[in-house]
Amino acid sequence: MSKRWIQNPNRCTDEYLDGIENFIEFARRHNPGATRIRCPCRRCNNTLWETIENVGFHLVRNGMIETYSIWNLRGEQVDHASSSNAPRVDNVEPIVDPNDQVMGIIQDVFPFASTNINQEGEDDVPTPIDSAEFEQYEKLLKNANQELYPGCESFSVLTAIVELMHGKIKYRMSNLCFDYFLGVFKRMLPTDNCLPKDHKHAQKVLHGLGLGYEKIHACKNNCMLFYKEHETLDTCPICNESRFKMTSQNRTTNIPQKVMRYLPLKPRLQRLYMSTYTATDMRWHKGKRVDDDVMRHPADGEAWKEFDRTFPEFAADPRNVRLGLATDGFNPYGVLNQHCSTWPIFAFPYNLPPWKCMKKEYMMMTVLITEDLGRSIDVYLRPLVDELKDLWTNGVRTYDKSTGRMFTLRAAVMLTVNDFPAYAMVSGWSTKGYMACPVCKEDVTSGWHAGKVCYLGHQRWLPWDHEWREKDKEFDGNTERRLRPREWLSKLKLRHNLDVMHVEKNVFDTLVGTILDMEGKTKDTIKARLDLERMGIRRGLWMNRDNDKARRDLAFFSMKPNDKKEFLKFVSSVKFPDRYASNIARCVNVDGGKFTGLKSHDCHVFMQRLLPVGIRHLLPEDVVKPIMLLSRFFSQLTAKTLRRTDMFQLRHDIVQVLCKFEMIFPPAFFTSMMHVMVHLPEEALLDGLVNYRWMYPIERLLGELKKSVRNRAKPEGSIIEAWVQYESLTFCGINDPRPPSSPFLVFLLPCLSLRRHLSPLSPPSPQPPPCRHLSRLPAVAVDPAVANSSVFPDSSPADFSLLRPPFPTPEMSDFIRRGRSMTTAPSLDPPAQSASAATAPALLDHVVVGPGASQAPASSASSVAQPASARRRHRPTDTIDTTSTDGTGASGSHPGITKLLYC
């Protein structure tokens, strides 16, 4: 039968609906009596079981997988004669024997057991076989071939252990709980089974697949590590402090004062090439990346390209790894009043494609430190630095599964990702004081204002003949005739990046705290007003003295009490889709006139989406415009793709914003975080997009590590053991080509098959025009900006395609039953506008606020329906569509947005 209907973008046509009916009839004929079948829609991906009726609903709503042209999961036979010419079906679950899968993993871990490495090739070198390594291989091979019990063909000992350990990690089972269930399973099986009796014995069997770690003792005062030449010492040669704690004489073992856990980097990099899937993806930056004006990947940055030109030998082999390093501290107990801090250091490869680059599965913990060390972190970084030097100079022999040959793997660290305090620890440049800016360094313009160091003089970045350079009273009282400071942004040295996540949060706290005049957070204090008097500028903001008393009047850039309540009510009334943002309404205190408990991502959404909408009629126009420009600046800077020409425009815009702020706010407003914004566009040009250089994925990973603490007496030991098990089983998941819902290795697949089709290089799959039937659904206001995944870090636009109203509705059920009774709506597909082409006020021209959205017809100009190009999951926009109280789209006062849902 013809299956062209699968490719039809309009899911309301007769051809498509007839195809669905034929598919359901085919499924019923080949599954007689079955009530549930696998759903082949784009969302379920042939992995979820649904009733036959729901499968029809899903195919109309989501569309069928375009590559699923051979319905082999429904009983259709594959034509082997023409299979070589058939399109590759990545989304269909292959039939894989778990035992064969484990055998393949063992061969990847021990490449000397493979017969493919002796093929002809100029880089073929016999793989050295270590006796201990060969012994480990023999043990794993024995467990992989040994039946779980006599006559068991489904599971070997190793396969059963891998399955059970996956469940332990997924559901965070304690060792005692795991031991209990392991004992129950052992008693349920035949008496002559070979299942380990507890977690300890199971871990020994699995140790051969693990990556392991080393314990390195450290001096109590952080002077040195007992490492290499000092490994045999019992006292520190610097402070003469003992290496071990004082214990009773009856104890046979010594307890070290401090222990650092080090996880070697070389075997973790080698594992990336022991799977066909990751080995191919590690060359994506060279073979599949498009080199044009659009920035999509760190390889599009000038620093990467300059590095290739300077070291052509390194760049000649695309398999050589470019690394990023990140570190941050967290409290493993999750209690803020306990003084405990754990500092892991992560490495992540930038060779991978954009949809894998910053995923947890590819992040490698290298060091775990037990306390906040400050500048002493250099002592604990020595093993990592030594290994990185050796990787750069000598490399390590690695087996490439995709080619079946050995090669010399080398690595280089491109940049580091840290918040501002950790920046000082890693880079050695103090981020406090008069020279806190690590880019301007000694040439920064700073001064003492309102009891702290502030950073002014942003007119230096303006053109030489700009009129603002001559104004003195509007700024700090001095005309600006200096050139812009020299920026120490090297393209070749190790780049320490400014974390945009924390910069945006600090800027948001400073700005919102000042315009809301929040006690303790506003920069418009009495000291700031007295500082203005001392400088002799902005007389309208001086203290009002009357009868020997001085009072601080409300500034023109701060909201009045009634306006503040209206703004807070507006924020508390906003509703977001699931997974788009947290419930910000819980952080709003209308009576107290303040926000409490806002997280970094809440500030991210607030700054880019809510702030320009809420303040536009509550503050003077001269104050609103630069704030809107600042909001647009962060929105474009954090986008998933950005043109270099847009980056030059952002560099101009942020200078304008900071200069306007200097003419509005007092000097105390300009903290170091406000100043470093001027360097963010330049860093983006050098190092690529922000999404690969901020702390969001690192912070999420730290939250996962915090949950792995089971033994609170030894939190670092719990974390490191859980992480090593996770790494070992993740490697098994990388080798499994099946979808994540398959029963084997169910949750550790690092790459969903859907993500393979979200590359910027592939065109977006066409979506159908809006169906007139949808106009009868409960109307909601539409926010096409939800589709912009830059607002929700580490998510693809396709993730938001799941945020739909619940289906099936009674109307949709009737629609399916009637088949073709619905008419096809005309296609609405105007060309998408570039985010950079819109001006700041234009961002709000389409904003409509209030409950009128529920009554707007789908065909109206102010309706909730948006152009098809904006509604498609692969075409995010940067505008916000809501509906006004009167339904006209006017920009007057508003009671608040009642709903912001992505339909």
mmCIF file of N, CA and C in Angstrom, residues 38-39 43-49 73 91-93 163 170 736-749 751-753:
data_model
loop_
_atom_site.group_PDB
_atom_site.id
_atom_site.type_symbol
_atom_site.label_atom_id
_atom_site.label_comp_id
_atom_site.label_asym_id
_atom_site.label_seq_id
_atom_site.Cartn_x
_atom_site.Cartn_y
_atom_site.Cartn_z
ATOM 1 N N ARG A 38 1.874 -0.405 20.085
ATOM 2 C CA ARG A 38 2.874 0.663 20.154
ATOM 3 C C ARG A 38 2.416 1.846 19.310
ATOM 4 N N CYS A 39 2.565 3.056 19.886
ATOM 5 C CA CYS A 39 2.140 4.256 19.173
ATOM 6 C C CYS A 39 3.300 4.798 18.349
ATOM 7 N N ARG A 43 5.814 11.720 19.172
ATOM 8 C CA ARG A 43 6.059 11.873 20.605
ATOM 9 C C ARG A 43 6.322 10.532 21.277
ATOM 10 N N CYS A 44 5.491 9.522 20.970
ATOM 11 C CA CYS A 44 5.637 8.211 21.608
ATOM 12 C C CYS A 44 6.791 7.418 21.009
ATOM 13 N N ASN A 45 7.072 7.637 19.710
ATOM 14 C CA ASN A 45 8.295 7.117 19.093
ATOM 15 C C ASN A 45 8.373 5.590 19.126
ATOM 16 N N ASN A 46 7.194 4.921 19.013
ATOM 17 C CA ASN A 46 7.150 3.451 19.014
ATOM 18 C C ASN A 46 7.654 2.839 20.311
ATOM 19 N N THR A 47 7.644 3.601 21.386
ATOM 20 C CA THR A 47 8.137 3.095 22.667
ATOM 21 C C THR A 47 7.050 3.002 23.722
ATOM 22 N N LEU A 48 5.933 3.707 23.534
ATOM 23 C CA LEU A 48 4.843 3.696 24.506
ATOM 24 C C LEU A 48 3.662 2.914 23.937
ATOM 25 N N TRP A 49 2.974 2.182 24.802
ATOM 26 C CA TRP A 49 1.818 1.389 24.411
ATOM 27 C C TRP A 49 0.560 2.195 24.678
ATOM 28 N N LEU A 73 7.084 -3.465 13.354
ATOM 29 C CA LEU A 73 6.554 -3.722 14.688
ATOM 30 C C LEU A 73 5.088 -4.100 14.656
ATOM 31 N N ASN A 91 14.419 5.252 14.585
ATOM 32 C CA ASN A 91 13.491 5.358 15.689
ATOM 33 C C ASN A 91 12.835 4.034 16.036
ATOM 34 N N VAL A 92 13.091 2.977 15.262
ATOM 35 C CA VAL A 92 12.456 1.698 15.510
ATOM 36 C C VAL A 92 13.350 0.878 16.418
ATOM 37 N N GLU A 93 12.755 0.244 17.401
ATOM 38 C CA GLU A 93 13.527 -0.524 18.365
ATOM 39 C C GLU A 93 14.085 -1.782 17.737
ATOM 40 N N GLU A 163 21.528 -4.967 34.775
ATOM 41 C CA GLU A 163 20.119 -4.580 34.861
ATOM 42 C C GLU A 163 19.771 -4.099 36.267
ATOM 43 N N LYS A 170 18.841 4.397 39.200
ATOM 44 C CA LYS A 170 17.696 5.178 38.721
ATOM 45 C C LYS A 170 16.780 5.582 39.857
ATOM 46 N N ASP A 736 24.012 0.975 23.680
ATOM 47 C CA ASP A 736 22.722 0.361 23.388
ATOM 48 C C ASP A 736 21.963 1.226 22.406
ATOM 49 N N PRO A 737 21.654 0.746 21.192
ATOM 50 C CA PRO A 737 20.999 1.588 20.194
ATOM 51 C C PRO A 737 19.509 1.700 20.388
ATOM 52 N N ARG A 738 18.931 1.028 21.391
ATOM 53 C CA ARG A 738 17.485 1.034 21.495
ATOM 54 C C ARG A 738 16.971 2.288 22.165
ATOM 55 N N PRO A 739 15.684 2.593 21.995
ATOM 56 C CA PRO A 739 15.108 3.777 22.630
ATOM 57 C C PRO A 739 15.144 3.647 24.139
ATOM 58 N N PRO A 740 15.025 4.778 24.861
ATOM 59 C CA PRO A 740 15.171 4.761 26.310
ATOM 60 C C PRO A 740 14.121 3.952 27.023
ATOM 61 N N SER A 741 13.002 3.632 26.405
ATOM 62 C CA SER A 741 11.962 2.904 27.094
ATOM 63 C C SER A 741 12.127 1.395 26.993
ATOM 64 N N SER A 742 13.156 0.916 26.275
ATOM 65 C CA SER A 742 13.351 -0.513 26.198
ATOM 66 C C SER A 742 13.743 -1.029 27.568
ATOM 67 N N PRO A 743 13.410 -2.267 27.913
ATOM 68 C CA PRO A 743 13.627 -2.745 29.275
ATOM 69 C C PRO A 743 15.090 -2.837 29.660
ATOM 70 N N PHE A 744 16.002 -2.920 28.684
ATOM 71 C CA PHE A 744 17.420 -3.043 29.014
ATOM 72 C C PHE A 744 18.084 -1.675 28.985
ATOM 73 N N LEU A 745 18.762 -1.300 30.062
ATOM 74 C CA LEU A 745 19.452 -0.010 30.145
ATOM 75 C C LEU A 745 18.475 1.125 29.883
ATOM 76 N N VAL A 746 17.460 1.232 30.726
ATOM 77 C CA VAL A 746 16.261 1.967 30.349
ATOM 78 C C VAL A 746 16.439 3.472 30.351
ATOM 79 N N PHE A 747 17.300 4.019 31.200
ATOM 80 C CA PHE A 747 17.249 5.475 31.357
ATOM 81 C C PHE A 747 18.559 6.166 31.098
ATOM 82 N N LEU A 748 19.595 5.448 30.756
ATOM 83 C CA LEU A 748 20.893 6.096 30.654
ATOM 84 C C LEU A 748 21.322 6.375 29.231
ATOM 85 N N LEU A 749 20.446 6.187 28.242
ATOM 86 C CA LEU A 749 20.847 6.533 26.884
ATOM 87 C C LEU A 749 21.101 8.018 26.791
ATOM 88 N N CYS A 751 21.496 9.997 24.262
ATOM 89 C CA CYS A 751 20.990 10.753 23.107
ATOM 90 C C CYS A 751 19.670 10.171 22.667
ATOM 91 N N LEU A 752 18.584 10.882 22.878
ATOM 92 C CA LEU A 752 17.309 10.461 22.343
ATOM 93 C C LEU A 752 17.362 10.513 20.820
ATOM 94 N N SER A 753 16.684 9.572 20.206
ATOM 95 C CA SER A 753 16.710 9.559 18.747
ATOM 96 C C SER A 753 16.120 10.840 18.183
#
